[in-house]
Structures are given as structure tokens and as C-alpha cells.
CSV table of C-alpha atoms and ligand atoms in Angstrom, one decimal:
chain,number,residue,atom,x,y,z
A,1,MET,CA,-24.3,27.4,26.7
A,2,ARG,CA,-20.5,27.1,26.5
A,3,LEU,CA,-18.9,25.3,29.4
A,4,ALA,CA,-15.5,26.6,30.7
A,5,VAL,CA,-12.9,23.9,30.5
A,6,ASP,CA,-10.4,23.7,33.3
A,7,ALA,CA,-6.9,25.0,32.6
A,8,TRP,CA,-4.1,22.4,32.5
A,9,THR,CA,-1.8,22.4,35.4
A,10,PRO,CA,1.7,23.8,34.5
A,11,THR,CA,3.0,20.2,34.3
A,12,GLU,CA,0.2,19.1,32.0
A,13,PHE,CA,0.5,22.2,29.9
A,14,GLU,CA,4.3,21.7,29.5
A,15,ALA,CA,3.6,18.1,28.5
A,16,GLN,CA,1.1,19.3,25.8
A,17,LEU,CA,3.8,21.7,24.5
A,18,ARG,CA,6.4,19.0,24.4
A,19,ALA,CA,4.0,16.6,22.7
A,20,LYS,CA,4.1,19.0,19.7
A,21,GLY,CA,7.6,17.5,19.0
A,22,ARG,CA,5.8,14.9,16.9
A,23,ALA,CA,5.5,17.6,14.2
A,24,TYR,CA,9.1,18.8,14.4
A,25,HIS,CA,11.1,19.0,11.2
A,26,ILE,CA,13.4,16.3,12.6
A,27,HIS,CA,10.7,14.0,11.1
A,28,HIS,CA,10.6,15.8,7.7
A,29,PRO,CA,11.6,13.3,4.9
A,30,PHE,CA,14.4,15.6,3.8
A,31,ASN,CA,15.9,15.8,7.3
A,32,VAL,CA,15.5,12.0,7.7
A,33,ARG,CA,17.3,11.4,4.4
A,34,MET,CA,20.0,14.0,5.2
A,35,ASN,CA,20.9,12.4,8.5
A,36,ALA,CA,20.8,8.9,7.0
A,37,GLY,CA,23.5,9.9,4.6
A,38,GLY,CA,21.2,10.0,1.5
A,39,CYS,CA,22.0,13.6,0.3
A,40,THR,CA,24.4,14.4,-2.4
A,41,PRO,CA,27.0,17.2,-1.8
A,42,ASP,CA,24.9,19.6,-3.9
A,43,GLU,CA,21.8,18.8,-1.7
A,44,ILE,CA,23.9,19.5,1.5
A,45,ARG,CA,25.1,22.8,0.0
A,46,CYS,CA,21.5,23.7,-0.9
A,47,TRP,CA,20.4,23.0,2.7
A,48,VAL,CA,23.3,25.0,4.2
A,49,ALA,CA,22.8,28.0,1.9
A,50,ASN,CA,19.1,28.1,2.4
A,51,ARG,CA,19.2,27.5,6.2
A,52,PHE,CA,21.6,30.4,6.4
A,53,TYR,CA,18.7,32.8,5.8
A,54,TYR,CA,17.0,31.4,9.0
A,55,GLN,CA,20.3,32.1,10.8
A,56,VAL,CA,20.4,35.7,9.8
A,57,CYS,CA,16.7,36.2,10.6
A,58,ILE,CA,17.0,34.8,14.2
A,59,PRO,CA,18.8,37.9,15.7
A,60,ARG,CA,16.5,40.2,13.8
A,61,LYS,CA,13.4,38.5,15.2
A,62,ASP,CA,15.0,38.5,18.7
A,63,ALA,CA,15.7,42.2,18.4
A,64,ALA,CA,12.0,42.8,17.5
A,65,ILE,CA,11.0,40.8,20.6
A,66,LEU,CA,13.4,42.7,22.7
A,67,ALA,CA,11.9,46.0,21.5
A,68,ASN,CA,8.5,44.8,22.7
A,69,MET,CA,9.7,43.7,26.2
A,70,PRO,CA,8.9,46.2,28.9
A,71,ASP,CA,10.7,44.3,31.6
A,72,ARG,CA,14.4,44.9,32.1
A,73,GLU,CA,14.9,41.5,33.7
A,74,HIS,CA,13.5,39.7,30.7
A,75,ARG,CA,15.5,42.0,28.3
A,76,ARG,CA,18.7,41.1,30.2
A,77,LEU,CA,18.2,37.5,29.4
A,78,TRP,CA,16.8,37.9,25.9
A,79,VAL,CA,19.7,40.1,24.6
A,80,GLU,CA,22.0,37.1,25.0
A,81,ARG,CA,20.2,35.5,22.1
A,82,ILE,CA,21.1,38.3,19.8
A,83,LEU,CA,24.8,38.1,20.9
A,84,ASP,CA,24.8,34.3,20.5
A,85,HIS,CA,24.1,34.8,16.8
A,86,ASP,CA,25.7,38.1,15.9
A,87,GLY,CA,28.7,37.5,18.1
A,88,GLN,CA,30.8,40.0,20.1
A,89,GLY,CA,34.3,41.4,19.7
A,90,ASP,CA,36.8,40.0,17.2
A,91,HIS,CA,35.1,38.3,14.2
A,92,GLN,CA,37.6,35.5,14.4
A,93,GLY,CA,37.6,35.3,18.2
A,94,PRO,CA,36.0,32.8,20.6
A,95,ASN,CA,32.7,34.9,20.7
A,96,ALA,CA,32.4,35.2,16.9
A,97,GLY,CA,28.8,34.0,17.1
A,98,GLY,CA,26.5,31.6,15.3
A,99,ILE,CA,26.3,33.4,12.0
A,100,GLU,CA,30.1,33.2,11.7
A,101,ALA,CA,30.0,29.6,12.8
A,102,TRP,CA,27.4,28.9,10.0
A,103,THR,CA,29.6,30.6,7.4
A,104,ARG,CA,32.4,28.2,8.5
A,105,LEU,CA,29.9,25.3,8.0
A,106,GLY,CA,29.3,26.8,4.5
A,107,GLU,CA,33.0,26.9,3.7
A,108,ALA,CA,33.4,23.3,5.0
A,109,VAL,CA,30.7,22.1,2.5
A,110,GLY,CA,32.2,24.1,-0.3
A,111,ILE,CA,30.2,27.4,-0.4
A,112,PRO,CA,32.5,30.4,-0.6
A,113,ARG,CA,31.7,33.0,2.2
A,114,ALA,CA,30.7,35.8,-0.2
A,115,GLU,CA,28.3,33.5,-2.0
A,116,LEU,CA,26.6,32.4,1.3
A,117,LEU,CA,26.4,36.0,2.6
A,118,SER,CA,24.9,37.2,-0.7
A,119,LEU,CA,21.8,35.0,-0.1
A,120,GLN,CA,21.7,34.3,-3.8
A,121,ARG,CA,20.8,30.7,-3.3
A,122,VAL,CA,17.9,31.3,-1.0
A,123,VAL,CA,14.6,30.1,-2.6
A,124,PRO,CA,11.3,32.0,-2.3
A,125,GLY,CA,9.6,29.5,0.0
A,126,VAL,CA,12.5,29.7,2.6
A,127,ARG,CA,12.5,33.5,2.3
A,128,PHE,CA,8.7,33.7,2.9
A,129,ALA,CA,8.8,31.2,5.9
A,130,CYS,CA,11.7,33.1,7.7
A,131,ASP,CA,10.1,36.5,7.0
A,132,ALA,CA,6.8,35.2,8.4
A,133,TYR,CA,8.7,34.4,11.7
A,134,VAL,CA,10.3,37.9,11.9
A,135,ASN,CA,7.0,39.5,11.1
A,136,PHE,CA,5.1,37.5,13.7
A,137,ALA,CA,7.7,38.3,16.4
A,138,ALA,CA,7.5,42.0,15.6
A,139,ARG,CA,3.7,42.2,15.7
A,140,ALA,CA,2.6,39.7,18.4
A,141,PRO,CA,2.5,40.4,22.1
A,142,TRP,CA,6.0,39.6,23.3
A,143,GLN,CA,4.9,36.6,25.4
A,144,GLU,CA,3.4,35.0,22.2
A,145,ALA,CA,6.7,35.7,20.3
A,146,VAL,CA,8.6,34.1,23.2
A,147,CYS,CA,6.3,31.0,23.0
A,148,SER,CA,7.0,30.7,19.3
A,149,SER,CA,10.7,30.1,20.0
A,150,LEU,CA,9.9,27.0,22.0
A,151,THR,CA,10.6,24.7,19.0
A,152,GLU,CA,14.0,25.0,20.5
A,153,MET,CA,12.8,22.3,23.0
A,154,PHE,CA,13.3,19.8,20.2
A,155,ALA,CA,16.5,21.3,18.7
A,156,PRO,CA,19.2,19.7,20.8
A,157,GLN,CA,18.3,16.3,19.4
A,158,ILE,CA,18.5,17.4,15.8
A,159,HIS,CA,21.9,18.9,16.4
A,160,LYS,CA,23.1,15.8,18.2
A,161,ASP,CA,21.8,13.6,15.3
A,162,ARG,CA,23.9,15.7,12.9
A,163,LEU,CA,27.0,15.5,15.0
A,164,ALA,CA,26.6,11.7,15.3
A,165,SER,CA,25.8,10.9,11.7
A,166,TRP,CA,27.5,13.5,9.4
A,167,PRO,CA,31.1,12.5,10.1
A,168,GLN,CA,30.3,8.9,9.1
A,169,HIS,CA,28.1,9.7,6.1
A,170,TYR,CA,29.8,12.8,4.8
A,171,PRO,CA,33.5,12.4,5.5
A,172,TRP,CA,34.2,15.0,2.9
A,173,ILE,CA,32.9,17.7,5.3
A,174,GLU,CA,35.7,18.9,7.6
A,175,ALA,CA,34.7,18.1,11.2
A,176,GLU,CA,35.5,21.6,12.3
A,177,GLY,CA,32.6,22.9,10.2
A,178,LEU,CA,30.1,21.2,12.5
A,179,GLY,CA,31.0,23.5,15.4
A,180,TYR,CA,27.7,25.4,15.1
A,181,PHE,CA,25.7,22.3,15.9
A,182,ARG,CA,27.8,21.6,19.0
A,183,SER,CA,27.6,25.2,20.2
A,184,ARG,CA,23.8,25.2,20.1
A,185,ILE,CA,23.1,22.3,22.4
A,186,PRO,CA,23.7,24.1,25.8
A,187,LEU,CA,22.4,27.4,24.4
A,188,ALA,CA,19.1,25.9,23.3
A,189,SER,CA,18.6,24.4,26.7
A,190,ARG,CA,19.2,27.8,28.4
A,191,ASP,CA,16.8,29.5,25.9
A,192,VAL,CA,14.1,26.9,26.6
A,193,GLU,CA,14.4,27.4,30.4
A,194,HIS,CA,13.5,31.1,30.0
A,195,GLY,CA,11.0,30.6,27.2
A,196,LEU,CA,9.1,28.0,29.1
A,197,ARG,CA,9.0,30.1,32.3
A,198,VAL,CA,7.4,33.0,30.3
A,199,THR,CA,5.0,30.7,28.5
A,200,LEU,CA,3.8,28.8,31.6
A,201,ALA,CA,3.3,32.1,33.5
A,202,HIS,CA,1.5,33.9,30.7
A,203,PHE,CA,-0.9,31.3,29.2
A,204,THR,CA,-3.0,30.3,32.2
A,205,THR,CA,-6.6,29.6,31.1
A,206,ARG,CA,-7.3,26.6,28.9
A,207,GLU,CA,-8.2,29.0,26.0
A,208,GLN,CA,-4.9,30.7,26.3
A,209,GLN,CA,-3.0,27.4,26.6
A,210,GLN,CA,-4.7,26.3,23.4
A,211,ARG,CA,-3.6,29.5,21.8
A,212,ALA,CA,0.0,28.7,22.9
A,213,LEU,CA,-0.2,25.3,21.2
A,214,GLU,CA,-1.4,27.0,18.0
A,215,ILE,CA,1.5,29.5,18.1
A,216,LEU,CA,3.9,26.6,18.5
A,217,GLN,CA,2.2,24.8,15.5
A,218,PHE,CA,2.7,28.0,13.4
A,219,LYS,CA,6.4,27.9,14.2
A,220,LEU,CA,6.6,24.1,13.5
A,221,ASP,CA,5.0,24.9,10.1
A,222,ILE,CA,7.6,27.5,9.4
A,223,LEU,CA,10.4,25.0,9.9
A,224,TRP,CA,8.5,22.2,8.0
A,225,THR,CA,7.8,24.6,5.0
A,226,MET,CA,11.5,25.5,4.8
A,227,LEU,CA,12.4,21.9,4.3
A,228,ASP,CA,9.6,21.4,1.8
A,229,ALA,CA,11.1,24.3,-0.3
A,230,ILE,CA,14.7,23.1,0.1
A,231,GLU,CA,13.7,19.5,-0.9
A,232,LYS,CA,12.0,20.9,-4.0
A,233,ALA,CA,14.9,23.2,-4.8
A,234,SER,CA,17.6,20.5,-4.3
A,235,CYS,CA,16.2,18.1,-6.8
A,236,GLU,CA,16.0,20.7,-9.6
B,1,PQQ,O1,18.9,23.2,13.3
B,1,PQQ,C1,17.7,23.2,13.6
B,1,PQQ,O2,16.9,22.4,13.3
B,1,PQQ,C2,17.3,24.4,14.5
B,1,PQQ,C3,16.0,24.6,14.8
B,1,PQQ,C4,15.6,25.7,15.5
B,1,PQQ,C5,14.2,25.8,15.9
B,1,PQQ,O3,13.7,24.8,16.4
B,1,PQQ,O4,13.6,26.8,15.8
B,1,PQQ,C6,16.6,26.6,15.9
B,1,PQQ,C7,17.9,26.3,15.6
B,1,PQQ,N1,18.3,25.2,14.9
B,1,PQQ,C8,19.0,27.1,16.0
B,1,PQQ,O5,20.2,26.8,15.7
B,1,PQQ,C9,18.8,28.3,16.7
B,1,PQQ,O6,19.7,29.1,17.0
B,1,PQQ,C10,17.4,28.7,16.9
B,1,PQQ,C11,16.8,29.8,17.5
B,1,PQQ,C12,15.5,29.6,17.5
B,1,PQQ,C13,14.4,30.5,17.8
B,1,PQQ,O7,13.3,30.2,17.4
B,1,PQQ,O8,14.7,31.5,18.5
B,1,PQQ,N2,15.2,28.4,16.9
B,1,PQQ,C14,16.4,27.8,16.6
């Protein structure tokens, strides 16, 4: 006979989700080396050019989630995520968006805009990982797709680490190029507030809560796999 296990309280469940931070790509050897100043300019360029594919996939996966959201109040919040990355209004203006900010990072590390946008430097492992995220978001129930975005709980620290260490280790990168990292700190916190609210309300039995942890692990694996592929590509 299978005994039902009590559900975690919302506080316990949130603590279980946050404990997944131990598998965040902040601990990946390539990320550790990058933030310790151990990357060559070519390795930095490899990371920036490959990570750009994640940047362009984010608003596509958010649009897929939006299409699956029946509730207007959730859509009103979620649509912000698309605009954060795609931008609004003038392409050079204050709301130019995250993709534009990333192209400026590209230029600051020496990747011409057209080369970055062409995606010609994106390696297969990064492409597969990002495509898996977009696919999952399109096919899964929208609450599961929202849950998969919760790696953002751990993102402010990785952005802060870059802002703190890159100017010292990579003085050849113009400081203005790091604007993307700065911009994401408040946005990630806002995203997480909504994402956690949906997740804590939707996954209420212990079985469902375990499923949420598996979804978060799937997303952690996507980010980890990207760095595995970038690490391999950058030493070729
Ligand atoms: O630089 C990073 O390490 C990192 C990680 C993540 C993440 O944890 O998924 C995101 C971002 N950055 C980011 O900038 C971003 O806009 C973002 C959106 C999402 C998402 O899943 O919806 N993750 C992330």
C-alpha cells in the first residue's frame, strides 16, 4: 500500500525550490573561471555569442506561455517579460530592451552586431538546450512553464558577480557594455515574485511539489548544458 505523504507548507516548498540553487550554473566550472578572470578574450566572445541565442529564445518562450494563459491578469504581468527583452519604441531609446543591451555587450567585447545577430557562432549544444526550453514552454501546462522560469531566483547573484568582477579582470571590456547585467537585477526579482506566486498556488500536493522540483531541475540542466557546450567550444 502506498502511503500519501503530506504536502510541504508553502514556506517549506519555497525553501525546497530555493535549495535547488546548489545546481545553478553559477557553480559551473566555466562560470567560476570566467568570473575569476581566467577567460581569454576569445573565450569571453564565445560565451557572449552563444548566450545570445538564449537571449533571443527568452521572448519566444514567453510568447508561447502567454498564448497558453487563459487568465487576463496573468497575461498582463507576463507580457512585460516579452517587452523587457524585445524592447519598445525607438531601438536606441531608453526602452530598447534586453536583446539590444546584449548586442551592446557583444560590441563591447569585439563582436560586430551583424555577426552576433547572424547566430553563426552558436554551437549545436547551445541551440539544442535553448530550443528544448522554448519547446517545453509551448507544450507544458502554463503553470509548469512558469515554474521553469524560477531559475531566475538565482540570477541576480550571477549578474552581481559579473558587475563586481569583470571591470577588474577584463578592463578591455567597456563598462557600458555591462548594462544588461545591471538591468536584470530588479527585473529578475519582479519576475520571481509572480513566478513563485503561481507555483506555490498550483503545485499543492506533495506529488505535484516533487514535479515542480523536477521541472526546475530540467531548467537548471538546460543552463548547465549550455555552459558545457560553450566550455568545449571555447577551447577548440
Ligand atoms: O545570466 C544568467 O545567468 C541568466 C540566467 C537566467 C536563468 O536563470 O534562467 C536568466 C537570465 N540570465 C536572464 O538574463 C533572463 O532574462 C532570464 C529570463 C529567464 C527565464 O527563464 O524566463 N531566465 C533568465
